[in-house]
Amino acid sequence: MELQTYLFFDGNCEEALEFYQRSIGAEVTVMMRYKDSPDQSSGPIPDEWQNKIMHANITIGNSQFMASDGQCDHNLDHLGFHGFSLSLNVKDRAEAERLFKSLSAGGKISMPFQKTFWSSGFGTLTDRYGVSWMVMSDIES
């Protein structure tokens, strides 16, 4: 069994993925646009959504998540990111702090990056796309 996160970006998925590639070294391993769907049976895709992302797979380190621009109708109650955080863990404090600063660019820091009793460096933020992150490094011996 495997559990993976699937994020719906409501129209700015490609921009968000480019940000994650630049800021934390994410790798987009799969990207399919609505216009490339082999199954058009769900109805016509509006012209403005033809180049939007229908599905993407993203790898960060040993983990992955999936992403999409969401549905074309914009009437979904589930869009928006609430009640969870992606947790990014690295061994080195300096690397964790670099990733934290990079992810927080244009976003909002809720807990500044600092030493805690469980981590040599920990901070929380919401990035410019509304995704909540916890960034931490291993505790130093």
PDB file of C-alpha atoms in Angstrom:
ATOM      1  CA  MET A   1       0.000   0.000   0.000  1.00  0.00           C
ATOM      2  CA  GLU A   2       1.185   3.524  -0.768  1.00  0.00           C
ATOM      3  CA  LEU A   3      -0.213   6.928   0.129  1.00  0.00           C
ATOM      4  CA  GLN A   4       0.504   9.936  -2.101  1.00  0.00           C
ATOM      5  CA  THR A   5      -0.590  13.533  -2.060  1.00  0.00           C
ATOM      6  CA  TYR A   6      -2.519  14.948  -5.031  1.00  0.00           C
ATOM      7  CA  LEU A   7      -2.637  18.754  -5.246  1.00  0.00           C
ATOM      8  CA  PHE A   8      -5.142  20.701  -7.386  1.00  0.00           C
ATOM      9  CA  PHE A   9      -3.860  24.159  -8.339  1.00  0.00           C
ATOM     10  CA  ASP A  10      -6.978  25.620 -10.022  1.00  0.00           C
ATOM     11  CA  GLY A  11      -5.252  26.833 -13.162  1.00  0.00           C
ATOM     12  CA  ASN A  12      -1.650  27.623 -12.141  1.00  0.00           C
ATOM     13  CA  CYS A  13      -0.223  24.116 -11.791  1.00  0.00           C
ATOM     14  CA  GLU A  14       2.528  24.552 -14.375  1.00  0.00           C
ATOM     15  CA  GLU A  15       3.705  27.768 -12.718  1.00  0.00           C
ATOM     16  CA  ALA A  16       3.731  26.053  -9.306  1.00  0.00           C
ATOM     17  CA  LEU A  17       5.701  23.078 -10.639  1.00  0.00           C
ATOM     18  CA  GLU A  18       8.280  25.373 -12.227  1.00  0.00           C
ATOM     19  CA  PHE A  19       8.602  27.139  -8.847  1.00  0.00           C
ATOM     20  CA  TYR A  20       9.175  23.801  -7.073  1.00  0.00           C
ATOM     21  CA  GLN A  21      11.752  22.800  -9.684  1.00  0.00           C
ATOM     22  CA  ARG A  22      13.682  26.038  -9.122  1.00  0.00           C
ATOM     23  CA  SER A  23      13.286  26.319  -5.358  1.00  0.00           C
ATOM     24  CA  ILE A  24      13.703  22.747  -4.087  1.00  0.00           C
ATOM     25  CA  GLY A  25      14.939  20.721  -7.053  1.00  0.00           C
ATOM     26  CA  ALA A  26      11.660  18.943  -7.786  1.00  0.00           C
ATOM     27  CA  GLU A  27      11.619  16.804 -10.921  1.00  0.00           C
ATOM     28  CA  VAL A  28       8.505  16.588 -13.072  1.00  0.00           C
ATOM     29  CA  THR A  29       8.457  12.976 -14.252  1.00  0.00           C
ATOM     30  CA  VAL A  30       5.044  12.993 -15.984  1.00  0.00           C
ATOM     31  CA  MET A  31       3.011  15.878 -17.384  1.00  0.00           C
ATOM     32  CA  MET A  32      -0.163  15.483 -19.420  1.00  0.00           C
ATOM     33  CA  ARG A  33      -2.201  18.399 -20.697  1.00  0.00           C
ATOM     34  CA  TYR A  34      -5.983  18.273 -21.138  1.00  0.00           C
ATOM     35  CA  LYS A  35      -5.581  18.508 -24.930  1.00  0.00           C
ATOM     36  CA  ASP A  36      -3.469  15.313 -24.858  1.00  0.00           C
ATOM     37  CA  SER A  37      -6.036  13.185 -23.019  1.00  0.00           C
ATOM     38  CA  PRO A  38      -6.684   9.909 -24.859  1.00  0.00           C
ATOM     39  CA  ASP A  39     -10.260   9.933 -23.513  1.00  0.00           C
ATOM     40  CA  GLN A  40     -12.409  12.907 -24.504  1.00  0.00           C
ATOM     41  CA  SER A  41     -15.655  11.165 -23.470  1.00  0.00           C
ATOM     42  CA  SER A  42     -16.222  13.415 -20.449  1.00  0.00           C
ATOM     43  CA  GLY A  43     -17.150  16.279 -22.752  1.00  0.00           C
ATOM     44  CA  PRO A  44     -15.416  19.098 -24.551  1.00  0.00           C
ATOM     45  CA  ILE A  45     -12.555  20.872 -22.823  1.00  0.00           C
ATOM     46  CA  PRO A  46     -12.860  24.683 -22.945  1.00  0.00           C
ATOM     47  CA  ASP A  47     -10.259  26.318 -25.199  1.00  0.00           C
ATOM     48  CA  GLU A  48      -8.647  28.162 -22.270  1.00  0.00           C
ATOM     49  CA  TRP A  49      -8.021  24.808 -20.521  1.00  0.00           C
ATOM     50  CA  GLN A  50      -6.504  22.897 -23.476  1.00  0.00           C
ATOM     51  CA  ASN A  51      -2.916  23.587 -22.313  1.00  0.00           C
ATOM     52  CA  LYS A  52      -3.642  23.274 -18.595  1.00  0.00           C
ATOM     53  CA  ILE A  53      -2.204  20.334 -16.678  1.00  0.00           C
ATOM     54  CA  MET A  54      -4.555  17.370 -16.407  1.00  0.00           C
ATOM     55  CA  HIS A  55      -2.046  15.235 -14.481  1.00  0.00           C
ATOM     56  CA  ALA A  56       1.570  15.513 -13.346  1.00  0.00           C
ATOM     57  CA  ASN A  57       3.891  13.395 -11.230  1.00  0.00           C
ATOM     58  CA  ILE A  58       6.583  15.229  -9.266  1.00  0.00           C
ATOM     59  CA  THR A  59       9.569  13.690  -7.480  1.00  0.00           C
ATOM     60  CA  ILE A  60      11.357  15.392  -4.598  1.00  0.00           C
ATOM     61  CA  GLY A  61      14.188  13.290  -3.228  1.00  0.00           C
ATOM     62  CA  ASN A  62      12.769   9.813  -2.550  1.00  0.00           C
ATOM     63  CA  SER A  63       9.154  10.991  -2.466  1.00  0.00           C
ATOM     64  CA  GLN A  64       6.583  11.998  -5.015  1.00  0.00           C
ATOM     65  CA  PHE A  65       3.294  13.798  -5.253  1.00  0.00           C
ATOM     66  CA  MET A  66       0.827  14.327  -8.046  1.00  0.00           C
ATOM     67  CA  ALA A  67      -0.708  17.566  -9.260  1.00  0.00           C
ATOM     68  CA  SER A  68      -3.267  18.995 -11.649  1.00  0.00           C
ATOM     69  CA  ASP A  69      -4.908  22.249 -12.572  1.00  0.00           C
ATOM     70  CA  GLY A  70      -8.098  20.620 -11.330  1.00  0.00           C
ATOM     71  CA  GLN A  71     -11.396  20.532 -13.135  1.00  0.00           C
ATOM     72  CA  CYS A  72     -12.359  22.886 -15.924  1.00  0.00           C
ATOM     73  CA  ASP A  73     -15.608  23.984 -14.300  1.00  0.00           C
ATOM     74  CA  HIS A  74     -14.130  25.924 -11.330  1.00  0.00           C
ATOM     75  CA  ASN A  75     -17.099  24.829  -9.192  1.00  0.00           C
ATOM     76  CA  LEU A  76     -15.254  22.448  -6.916  1.00  0.00           C
ATOM     77  CA  ASP A  77     -15.513  22.686  -3.168  1.00  0.00           C
ATOM     78  CA  HIS A  78     -12.242  20.811  -2.637  1.00  0.00           C
ATOM     79  CA  LEU A  79      -9.929  23.386  -4.223  1.00  0.00           C
ATOM     80  CA  GLY A  80      -7.727  25.218  -1.781  1.00  0.00           C
ATOM     81  CA  PHE A  81      -5.213  23.720   0.609  1.00  0.00           C
ATOM     82  CA  HIS A  82      -6.404  23.478   4.215  1.00  0.00           C
ATOM     83  CA  GLY A  83      -5.735  21.159   7.118  1.00  0.00           C
ATOM     84  CA  PHE A  84      -2.416  19.624   6.057  1.00  0.00           C
ATOM     85  CA  SER A  85       1.241  20.424   5.366  1.00  0.00           C
ATOM     86  CA  LEU A  86       3.838  18.832   3.165  1.00  0.00           C
ATOM     87  CA  SER A  87       6.814  17.927   5.341  1.00  0.00           C
ATOM     88  CA  LEU A  88      10.242  18.327   3.760  1.00  0.00           C
ATOM     89  CA  ASN A  89      13.011  16.621   5.767  1.00  0.00           C
ATOM     90  CA  VAL A  90      16.724  16.838   5.038  1.00  0.00           C
ATOM     91  CA  LYS A  91      19.792  15.820   7.045  1.00  0.00           C
ATOM     92  CA  ASP A  92      21.702  19.107   6.866  1.00  0.00           C
ATOM     93  CA  ARG A  93      20.498  22.231   8.719  1.00  0.00           C
ATOM     94  CA  ALA A  94      22.012  24.648   6.187  1.00  0.00           C
ATOM     95  CA  GLU A  95      20.269  22.847   3.315  1.00  0.00           C
ATOM     96  CA  ALA A  96      16.960  22.850   5.204  1.00  0.00           C
ATOM     97  CA  GLU A  97      17.262  26.589   5.824  1.00  0.00           C
ATOM     98  CA  ARG A  98      18.089  27.219   2.140  1.00  0.00           C
ATOM     99  CA  LEU A  99      15.026  25.220   1.058  1.00  0.00           C
ATOM    100  CA  PHE A 100      12.850  27.045   3.612  1.00  0.00           C
ATOM    101  CA  LYS A 101      13.946  30.460   2.316  1.00  0.00           C
ATOM    102  CA  SER A 102      13.431  29.368  -1.273  1.00  0.00           C
ATOM    103  CA  LEU A 103       9.936  27.971  -0.669  1.00  0.00           C
ATOM    104  CA  SER A 104       8.868  30.994   1.372  1.00  0.00           C
ATOM    105  CA  ALA A 105       9.702  33.495  -1.414  1.00  0.00           C
ATOM    106  CA  GLY A 106       6.413  35.216  -2.187  1.00  0.00           C
ATOM    107  CA  GLY A 107       4.645  33.201   0.501  1.00  0.00           C
ATOM    108  CA  LYS A 108       3.965  33.629   4.209  1.00  0.00           C
ATOM    109  CA  ILE A 109       6.133  32.343   7.057  1.00  0.00           C
ATOM    110  CA  SER A 110       4.086  31.087   9.989  1.00  0.00           C
ATOM    111  CA  MET A 111       7.033  29.885  12.110  1.00  0.00           C
ATOM    112  CA  PRO A 112      10.513  31.209  11.322  1.00  0.00           C
ATOM    113  CA  PHE A 113      13.230  28.631  10.730  1.00  0.00           C
ATOM    114  CA  GLN A 114      14.870  27.871  14.075  1.00  0.00           C
ATOM    115  CA  LYS A 115      16.324  25.170  16.303  1.00  0.00           C
ATOM    116  CA  THR A 116      13.761  23.115  18.208  1.00  0.00           C
ATOM    117  CA  PHE A 117      14.002  20.216  20.641  1.00  0.00           C
ATOM    118  CA  TRP A 118      13.129  17.780  17.811  1.00  0.00           C
ATOM    119  CA  SER A 119      15.165  19.324  14.992  1.00  0.00           C
ATOM    120  CA  SER A 120      18.370  21.248  14.386  1.00  0.00           C
ATOM    121  CA  GLY A 121      16.239  23.543  12.215  1.00  0.00           C
ATOM    122  CA  PHE A 122      12.479  23.734  11.683  1.00  0.00           C
ATOM    123  CA  GLY A 123      10.075  26.241  10.163  1.00  0.00           C
ATOM    124  CA  THR A 124       6.603  26.401   8.682  1.00  0.00           C
ATOM    125  CA  LEU A 125       5.294  28.428   5.777  1.00  0.00           C
ATOM    126  CA  THR A 126       2.597  28.722   3.184  1.00  0.00           C
ATOM    127  CA  ASP A 127       4.080  29.119  -0.277  1.00  0.00           C
ATOM    128  CA  ARG A 128       2.855  31.541  -2.947  1.00  0.00           C
ATOM    129  CA  TYR A 129       0.449  28.851  -4.230  1.00  0.00           C
ATOM    130  CA  GLY A 130      -1.239  28.291  -0.875  1.00  0.00           C
ATOM    131  CA  VAL A 131       0.520  25.007  -0.042  1.00  0.00           C
ATOM    132  CA  SER A 132       1.559  24.631   3.603  1.00  0.00           C
ATOM    133  CA  TRP A 133       5.082  23.301   4.241  1.00  0.00           C
ATOM    134  CA  MET A 134       7.032  22.130   7.278  1.00  0.00           C
ATOM    135  CA  VAL A 135      10.759  22.182   6.553  1.00  0.00           C
ATOM    136  CA  MET A 136      13.132  20.499   8.961  1.00  0.00           C
ATOM    137  CA  SER A 137      16.580  19.048   9.361  1.00  0.00           C
ATOM    138  CA  ASP A 138      17.718  16.110  11.450  1.00  0.00           C
ATOM    139  CA  ILE A 139      18.658  16.728  15.062  1.00  0.00           C
ATOM    140  CA  GLU A 140      22.407  17.232  15.386  1.00  0.00           C
ATOM    141  CA  SER A 141      24.268  14.958  17.788  1.00  0.00           C
TER     142      SER A 141
END
